């Protein structure tokens, strides 16, 4: 009888142990960049949101959320083979979606119109169009918090290397005319190119000018300003802007100014210059007129810009078919309340911690008839392309 009791007791202990083992919470499987995909798995605007991962055989990894089409991390092996995340951002969807406490455009696929439109208005086919004003008196990035960077895209991942993101925007959204269907495609190639295309169609005349808004720091150290990053821009001219970052309408030579990056040099060499354009923006926030765009055609086989980190040896070359690139040096990072916001890894960012290289039509181009126009008509197909190739030097 005692033996039987002992047998039942042993079985009970074993069952309890199995039960406890079954209830043991497993550690999350993280991405190479250290992200927990579960922190991006949610529902926003009644649509599913998650984290998608692209990778190649060389150790590159790109993590993207379909909320705003945002690149959350971009891992590149450095000169020693160490996986290095080179873009700024958050490590959870809650902060991306919080437009009150942690507003950001980190990594987003911007639409309908990247950059600024003066007073949020323009004339199209004789009709004056008034857009939402979300940047003082101006319209920025398609309406900001109600633009595409804060909308949920429908996502389709194709293998390990391609992600297609589709958005359908209503006629009149933020004042923009026309119902638009737009597709953003991210592709990670075998030779370490992050390739981005934007395609769109409309049912009535409208404007469109999409871009990607990655904030790059190729050192992977987001605690320090990126002053040692070496920048090259293949541009003889730029478009000066006023104190509200609106182009004056002039096109000026970079010759003899701190805007000249035709010979690569460190950002810190000129970012604190007394030059009026640098002072207005407290750094760089300017459109460069690319030499790779001539006679209405952009040559996306020629390098239009590059970045290099002497710390990691990571070298990034940019290609685009667009006429301009906006160089932005993170002038609003680490300023005021922003200085206290913790991002990936609990890090707070300092001013000038990164550089954005945004392919684009020139800012406010609908109001400058002699510039390349962003008009899209029914029956036409919008196509924009930017690619970023990573290597070591």
Short mmCIF file of C-alpha atoms in Angstrom, two decimals:
data_model
loop_
_atom_site.label_atom_id
_atom_site.label_comp_id
_atom_site.label_asym_id
_atom_site.label_seq_id
_atom_site.Cartn_x
_atom_site.Cartn_y
_atom_site.Cartn_z
CA UNK A 1 0.00 0.00 0.00
CA UNK A 2 2.82 2.40 0.89
CA UNK A 3 4.56 1.53 -2.37
CA UNK A 4 1.36 2.36 -4.29
CA UNK A 5 1.08 5.72 -2.51
CA UNK A 6 4.71 6.46 -3.35
CA UNK A 7 4.04 5.60 -7.00
CA UNK A 8 1.06 7.98 -7.18
CA UNK A 9 3.12 10.64 -5.39
CA UNK A 10 5.95 10.28 -7.89
CA UNK A 11 3.52 10.55 -10.80
CA UNK A 12 2.00 13.67 -9.24
CA UNK A 13 5.38 15.35 -8.80
CA UNK A 14 6.33 14.44 -12.38
CA UNK A 15 3.05 15.91 -13.71
CA UNK A 16 3.60 19.08 -11.71
CA UNK A 17 7.12 19.40 -13.06
CA UNK A 18 5.86 18.95 -16.63
CA UNK A 19 3.13 21.50 -16.00
CA UNK A 20 5.63 24.02 -14.67
CA UNK A 21 7.93 23.34 -17.59
CA UNK A 22 5.04 23.92 -19.98
CA UNK A 23 4.28 27.25 -18.34
CA UNK A 24 7.87 28.44 -18.52
CA UNK A 25 7.93 31.50 -20.73
CA UNK A 26 10.35 31.11 -23.60
CA UNK A 27 12.75 33.91 -24.41
CA UNK A 28 11.72 35.84 -27.51
CA UNK A 29 13.57 35.15 -30.73
CA UNK A 30 15.18 38.46 -31.60
CA UNK A 31 16.29 39.81 -34.95
CA UNK A 32 20.00 40.29 -35.61
CA UNK A 33 19.49 43.95 -34.73
CA UNK A 34 18.01 42.95 -31.36
CA UNK A 35 14.36 43.68 -32.10
CA UNK A 36 11.55 41.62 -30.60
CA UNK A 37 8.98 41.08 -33.40
CA UNK A 38 6.27 40.61 -30.78
CA UNK A 39 6.58 44.29 -29.88
CA UNK A 40 5.41 45.15 -33.41
CA UNK A 41 2.56 42.65 -33.63
CA UNK A 42 -0.66 44.61 -33.15
CA UNK A 43 -3.69 46.18 -34.82
CA UNK A 44 -3.82 49.84 -35.84
CA UNK A 45 -6.68 51.48 -37.78
CA UNK A 46 -8.35 48.05 -37.65
CA UNK A 47 -5.51 46.62 -39.74
CA UNK A 48 -2.82 44.10 -38.77
CA UNK A 49 0.67 45.43 -38.16
CA UNK A 50 3.82 43.36 -37.81
CA UNK A 51 7.58 43.36 -38.33
CA UNK A 52 8.94 41.93 -41.57
CA UNK A 53 12.54 40.84 -42.02
CA UNK A 54 14.61 40.82 -45.21
CA UNK A 55 18.05 39.22 -45.25
CA UNK A 56 20.79 38.02 -47.54
CA UNK A 57 23.68 35.56 -47.34
CA UNK A 58 26.19 38.32 -46.53
CA UNK A 59 24.80 39.06 -43.08
CA UNK A 60 22.66 42.05 -44.02
CA UNK A 61 19.25 42.33 -42.38
CA UNK A 62 16.48 44.90 -42.89
CA UNK A 63 13.51 45.00 -40.53
CA UNK A 64 10.41 46.84 -41.71
CA UNK A 65 6.98 47.52 -40.21
CA UNK A 66 3.99 48.06 -42.49
CA UNK A 67 2.96 50.94 -40.23
CA UNK A 68 4.13 53.84 -42.37
CA UNK A 69 6.30 51.50 -44.45
CA UNK A 70 9.06 52.19 -41.94
CA UNK A 71 12.52 50.66 -41.93
CA UNK A 72 13.13 49.97 -38.23
CA UNK A 73 16.65 48.57 -38.45
CA UNK A 74 19.28 48.02 -41.12
CA UNK A 75 22.15 45.75 -40.17
CA UNK A 76 25.42 45.74 -42.10
CA UNK A 77 28.59 43.83 -41.13
CA UNK A 78 31.37 46.32 -40.35
CA UNK A 79 35.07 46.02 -41.29
CA UNK A 80 35.52 43.37 -38.57
CA UNK A 81 32.38 41.47 -39.54
CA UNK A 82 30.40 42.79 -36.57
CA UNK A 83 26.66 43.22 -37.34
CA UNK A 84 25.98 46.97 -37.07
CA UNK A 85 22.57 48.66 -37.09
CA UNK A 86 22.99 51.90 -39.06
CA UNK A 87 19.56 53.57 -38.87
CA UNK A 88 17.79 55.41 -36.06
CA UNK A 89 14.39 54.43 -34.69
CA UNK A 90 12.34 52.83 -31.93
CA UNK A 91 12.26 49.19 -30.80
CA UNK A 92 8.45 48.96 -30.47
CA UNK A 93 5.37 49.91 -32.47
CA UNK A 94 3.83 51.89 -29.61
CA UNK A 95 6.38 54.70 -29.92
CA UNK A 96 6.11 54.83 -33.70
CA UNK A 97 2.32 55.15 -33.43
CA UNK A 98 2.36 57.76 -30.63
CA UNK A 99 2.15 61.00 -32.61
CA UNK A 100 1.78 63.07 -29.43
CA UNK A 101 4.69 62.02 -27.22
CA UNK A 102 7.13 60.47 -29.72
CA UNK A 103 6.36 61.97 -33.13
CA UNK A 104 8.81 60.85 -35.80
CA UNK A 105 9.30 60.14 -39.48
CA UNK A 106 12.01 57.53 -38.80
CA UNK A 107 12.49 55.16 -41.73
CA UNK A 108 9.12 55.98 -43.27
CA UNK A 109 7.88 55.74 -46.83
CA UNK A 110 6.72 59.35 -47.15
CA UNK A 111 3.66 60.33 -49.18
CA UNK A 112 1.87 61.83 -50.90
CA UNK A 113 4.38 64.63 -51.09
CA UNK A 114 7.77 64.45 -49.42
CA UNK A 115 9.20 67.70 -48.07
CA UNK A 116 7.42 71.06 -47.93
CA UNK A 117 4.81 72.92 -49.95
CA UNK A 118 4.61 76.65 -49.21
CA UNK A 119 1.44 77.67 -47.38
CA UNK A 120 0.12 74.20 -48.18
CA UNK A 121 -1.26 75.32 -51.51
CA UNK A 122 -0.61 75.12 -55.23
CA UNK A 123 -2.49 75.50 -58.50
CA UNK A 124 -3.27 72.48 -60.67
CA UNK A 125 -5.01 72.89 -64.04
CA UNK A 126 -6.19 76.33 -63.02
CA UNK A 127 -7.65 75.21 -59.69
CA UNK A 128 -6.09 76.30 -56.40
CA UNK A 129 -5.62 73.34 -54.07
CA UNK A 130 -5.38 73.89 -50.31
CA UNK A 131 -3.59 71.17 -48.35
CA UNK A 132 -3.41 70.51 -44.65
CA UNK A 133 -0.95 72.81 -42.87
CA UNK A 134 1.05 70.79 -40.38
CA UNK A 135 4.39 72.65 -40.30
CA UNK A 136 3.51 76.18 -39.29
CA UNK A 137 1.94 77.74 -42.39
CA UNK A 138 3.25 74.98 -44.65
CA UNK A 139 2.46 71.38 -45.56
CA UNK A 140 5.23 68.90 -44.72
CA UNK A 141 5.51 65.25 -45.76
CA UNK A 142 1.95 64.95 -47.01
CA UNK A 143 0.34 66.11 -43.79
CA UNK A 144 2.63 64.57 -41.18
CA UNK A 145 0.61 62.70 -38.57
CA UNK A 146 -2.21 62.07 -41.03
CA UNK A 147 0.08 61.42 -44.00
CA UNK A 148 1.19 58.03 -45.26
CA UNK A 149 3.97 57.68 -42.70
CA UNK A 150 1.25 57.08 -40.12
CA UNK A 151 -0.98 54.84 -42.23
CA UNK A 152 -1.02 51.04 -42.31
CA UNK A 153 0.05 49.50 -45.61
CA UNK A 154 -1.11 46.12 -46.86
CA UNK A 155 2.00 43.93 -46.85
CA UNK A 156 3.15 41.06 -49.02
CA UNK A 157 6.53 39.47 -48.37
CA UNK A 158 8.09 37.56 -51.25
CA UNK A 159 10.78 35.19 -49.99
CA UNK A 160 13.62 36.51 -47.86
CA UNK A 161 14.41 39.52 -50.01
CA UNK A 162 11.30 41.46 -51.13
CA UNK A 163 8.51 43.30 -49.33
CA UNK A 164 5.65 44.98 -51.19
CA UNK A 165 3.57 47.55 -49.34
CA UNK A 166 0.32 48.88 -50.82
CA UNK A 167 -1.76 51.86 -49.76
CA UNK A 168 -5.00 53.24 -51.20
CA UNK A 169 -5.51 56.93 -50.40
CA UNK A 170 -8.87 58.63 -50.78
CA UNK A 171 -9.61 61.62 -52.98
CA UNK A 172 -9.28 64.73 -50.81
CA UNK A 173 -7.04 63.12 -48.19
CA UNK A 174 -5.28 66.04 -46.45
CA UNK A 175 -6.52 68.16 -49.37
CA UNK A 176 -4.75 66.20 -52.12
CA UNK A 177 -6.97 65.50 -55.14
CA UNK A 178 -7.45 62.04 -56.60
CA UNK A 179 -7.81 58.53 -55.28
CA UNK A 180 -4.37 56.95 -55.44
CA UNK A 181 -3.14 53.39 -55.23
CA UNK A 182 0.56 53.38 -54.38
CA UNK A 183 3.04 50.53 -53.96
CA UNK A 184 6.36 50.75 -52.14
CA UNK A 185 8.74 47.86 -52.80
CA UNK A 186 11.79 47.15 -50.66
CA UNK A 187 14.29 44.66 -52.05
CA UNK A 188 17.53 43.47 -50.46
CA UNK A 189 19.88 42.11 -53.12
CA UNK A 190 22.65 39.54 -52.96
CA UNK A 191 25.26 42.27 -53.48
CA UNK A 192 24.17 44.35 -50.46
CA UNK A 193 21.88 46.85 -52.16
CA UNK A 194 18.73 48.04 -50.43
CA UNK A 195 16.61 48.86 -53.46
CA UNK A 196 13.44 50.97 -53.13
CA UNK A 197 10.78 51.70 -55.74
CA UNK A 198 7.60 53.73 -55.49
CA UNK A 199 4.80 53.26 -58.02
CA UNK A 200 1.36 54.87 -58.15
CA UNK A 201 -1.76 55.47 -60.25
CA UNK A 202 -4.55 58.01 -59.80
CA UNK A 203 -8.12 58.56 -60.97
CA UNK A 204 -7.75 62.34 -61.35
CA UNK A 205 -4.88 64.83 -61.76
CA UNK A 206 -2.81 65.10 -58.58
CA UNK A 207 0.76 65.47 -57.34
CA UNK A 208 3.02 62.84 -55.82
CA UNK A 209 6.62 62.84 -54.60
CA UNK A 210 7.63 59.87 -52.45
CA UNK A 211 10.83 59.09 -50.61
CA UNK A 212 12.34 57.05 -47.82
CA UNK A 213 13.26 58.83 -44.58
CA UNK A 214 16.02 56.71 -43.07
CA UNK A 215 18.30 58.49 -40.59
CA UNK A 216 21.77 57.01 -41.17
CA UNK A 217 24.68 56.78 -38.76
CA UNK A 218 27.15 54.31 -40.22
CA UNK A 219 29.23 54.16 -37.04
CA UNK A 220 26.35 52.40 -35.27
CA UNK A 221 26.99 54.64 -32.25
CA UNK A 222 23.84 56.68 -31.78
CA UNK A 223 25.09 58.38 -28.63
CA UNK A 224 27.46 60.72 -30.49
CA UNK A 225 27.03 63.33 -33.25
CA UNK A 226 27.93 62.02 -36.68
CA UNK A 227 30.56 64.66 -37.32
CA UNK A 228 33.16 62.18 -38.58
CA UNK A 229 30.89 60.71 -41.24
CA UNK A 230 32.22 61.59 -44.68
CA UNK A 231 29.60 62.91 -47.12
CA UNK A 232 29.71 63.16 -50.91
CA UNK A 233 26.98 64.78 -53.02
CA UNK A 234 27.21 64.78 -56.81
CA UNK A 235 25.69 68.25 -57.22
CA UNK A 236 26.99 71.55 -58.60
CA UNK A 237 23.95 73.46 -57.33
CA UNK A 238 21.44 73.61 -54.50
CA UNK A 239 18.17 75.39 -53.79
CA UNK A 240 18.54 77.98 -50.99
CA UNK A 241 15.67 78.15 -48.51
CA UNK A 242 14.22 80.70 -46.09
CA UNK A 243 13.94 80.34 -42.32
CA UNK A 244 10.90 78.09 -42.71
CA UNK A 245 12.85 75.75 -45.03
CA UNK A 246 10.89 76.85 -48.11
CA UNK A 247 12.95 77.29 -51.30
CA UNK A 248 13.42 80.90 -52.37
CA UNK A 249 13.14 79.86 -56.01
CA UNK A 250 16.84 80.40 -56.70
CA UNK A 251 19.28 77.77 -57.85
CA UNK A 252 22.77 78.57 -56.61
CA UNK A 253 26.22 77.10 -57.13
CA UNK A 254 27.81 75.19 -54.28
CA UNK A 255 31.20 76.54 -55.36
CA UNK A 256 33.06 78.23 -52.50
CA UNK A 257 30.34 77.43 -49.93
CA UNK A 258 29.84 74.81 -47.17
CA UNK A 259 27.27 73.23 -49.51
CA UNK A 260 30.05 71.83 -51.67
CA UNK A 261 30.40 68.08 -51.11
CA UNK A 262 31.68 67.26 -54.60
CA UNK A 263 34.93 66.39 -52.85
CA UNK A 264 33.95 64.11 -49.94
CA UNK A 265 34.61 65.54 -46.50
CA UNK A 266 33.54 65.03 -42.89
CA UNK A 267 30.22 66.55 -41.87
CA UNK A 268 31.86 68.21 -38.89
CA UNK A 269 34.13 70.24 -41.16
CA UNK A 270 31.30 72.55 -42.19
CA UNK A 271 28.16 71.89 -40.15
CA UNK A 272 28.84 74.78 -37.76
CA UNK A 273 29.74 77.27 -40.49
CA UNK A 274 28.63 80.91 -40.32
CA UNK A 275 27.15 80.54 -43.81
CA UNK A 276 23.58 81.88 -43.66
CA UNK A 277 21.98 78.68 -44.99
CA UNK A 278 23.72 76.59 -42.34
CA UNK A 279 22.80 79.07 -39.62
CA UNK A 280 19.13 79.14 -40.67
CA UNK A 281 18.82 75.38 -40.40
CA UNK A 282 21.39 74.92 -37.57
CA UNK A 283 22.96 72.37 -39.86
CA UNK A 284 22.00 70.85 -43.21
CA UNK A 285 18.39 70.62 -44.34
CA UNK A 286 18.77 71.40 -48.02
CA UNK A 287 17.88 70.14 -51.47
CA UNK A 288 20.79 69.45 -53.78
CA UNK A 289 20.30 69.57 -57.57
CA UNK A 290 21.83 66.32 -58.73
CA UNK A 291 24.26 66.17 -61.64
CA UNK A 292 22.88 62.70 -62.36
CA UNK A 293 19.62 64.26 -63.66
CA UNK A 294 19.82 65.84 -67.11
CA UNK A 295 17.31 66.65 -69.87
CA UNK A 296 14.40 65.23 -67.88
CA UNK A 297 16.06 61.89 -67.18
CA UNK A 298 17.67 60.67 -63.98
CA UNK A 299 20.56 58.25 -64.36
CA UNK A 300 20.26 55.82 -61.46
CA UNK A 301 23.39 53.92 -62.49
CA UNK A 302 25.65 56.77 -61.34
CA UNK A 303 26.38 57.49 -57.67
CA UNK A 304 24.50 60.63 -56.63
CA UNK A 305 25.66 60.68 -52.99
CA UNK A 306 27.60 58.61 -50.48
CA UNK A 307 28.35 58.31 -46.78
CA UNK A 308 31.35 56.70 -45.08
CA UNK A 309 32.21 55.95 -41.46
CA UNK A 310 35.94 55.72 -40.71
CA UNK A 311 35.06 53.96 -37.43
CA UNK A 312 33.33 50.97 -38.95
CA UNK A 313 34.57 51.17 -42.54
CA UNK A 314 30.95 51.00 -43.72
CA UNK A 315 30.49 52.79 -47.04
CA UNK A 316 27.06 53.59 -48.49
CA UNK A 317 26.49 54.74 -52.08
CA UNK A 318 23.17 56.19 -53.22
CA UNK A 319 21.54 56.03 -56.66
CA UNK A 320 18.27 57.59 -57.85
CA UNK A 321 16.31 58.63 -60.93
CA UNK A 322 15.06 61.77 -59.13
CA UNK A 323 16.42 65.30 -59.74
CA UNK A 324 17.16 66.10 -56.11
CA UNK A 325 18.33 64.77 -52.79
CA UNK A 326 17.54 66.34 -49.43
CA UNK A 327 20.47 66.24 -47.04
CA UNK A 328 19.24 66.51 -43.46
CA UNK A 329 21.65 66.35 -40.53
CA UNK A 330 19.22 65.61 -37.68
CA UNK A 331 19.05 69.23 -36.52
CA UNK A 332 15.96 68.64 -34.38
CA UNK A 333 17.35 65.54 -32.66
CA UNK A 334 18.31 66.05 -29.02
CA UNK A 335 16.67 69.46 -28.87
CA UNK A 336 14.13 70.36 -26.18
CA UNK A 337 11.82 67.50 -25.09
CA UNK A 338 13.31 65.29 -27.80
CA UNK A 339 16.51 65.01 -25.76
CA UNK A 340 14.71 62.88 -23.16
CA UNK A 341 13.09 60.35 -25.48
CA UNK A 342 14.64 56.87 -25.34
CA UNK A 343 14.92 55.00 -28.62
CA UNK A 344 16.33 51.60 -29.62
CA UNK A 345 18.43 50.18 -26.80
CA UNK A 346 17.22 52.89 -24.42
CA UNK A 347 19.48 55.46 -26.12
CA UNK A 348 18.66 59.16 -26.24
CA UNK A 349 19.89 60.88 -29.38
CA UNK A 350 22.07 64.01 -29.50
CA UNK A 351 21.78 66.74 -32.11
CA UNK A 352 23.36 65.91 -35.50
CA UNK A 353 23.42 62.20 -34.72
CA UNK A 354 22.57 61.19 -38.27
CA UNK A 355 22.26 62.10 -41.94
CA UNK A 356 19.20 61.59 -44.13
CA UNK A 357 19.61 61.29 -47.91
CA UNK A 358 16.12 61.62 -49.38
CA UNK A 359 15.53 61.24 -53.12
CA UNK A 360 12.91 63.72 -54.35
CA UNK A 361 11.47 66.31 -56.67
CA UNK A 362 12.61 69.70 -55.38
CA UNK A 363 10.70 71.01 -52.33
CA UNK A 364 7.67 73.17 -53.21
CA UNK A 365 8.10 72.22 -56.87
CA UNK A 366 4.37 72.59 -57.71
CA UNK A 367 4.86 76.32 -57.14
CA UNK A 368 7.89 76.59 -59.43
CA UNK A 369 6.87 75.92 -63.02
CA UNK A 370 10.46 75.75 -64.29
CA UNK A 371 11.35 72.87 -61.96
CA UNK A 372 10.63 69.17 -62.55
CA UNK A 373 6.93 68.79 -61.80
CA UNK A 374 5.36 66.08 -59.60
CA UNK A 375 2.05 65.96 -61.49
CA UNK A 376 0.43 62.56 -62.05
CA UNK A 377 -2.54 62.23 -64.41
CA UNK A 378 -5.02 59.37 -64.95
CA UNK A 379 -3.57 56.75 -67.25
CA UNK A 380 -0.01 57.60 -66.23
CA UNK A 381 2.21 55.60 -63.90
CA UNK A 382 4.37 57.23 -61.27
CA UNK A 383 7.75 55.57 -60.79
CA UNK A 384 10.51 56.65 -58.42
CA UNK A 385 13.65 54.70 -57.61
CA UNK A 386 16.37 54.94 -54.99
CA UNK A 387 19.02 52.39 -54.09
CA UNK A 388 21.62 52.27 -51.32
CA UNK A 389 24.63 50.01 -51.81
CA UNK A 390 26.70 48.97 -48.78
CA UNK A 391 30.33 47.90 -48.77
CA UNK A 392 33.53 48.21 -46.75
CA UNK A 393 36.44 50.48 -47.57
#
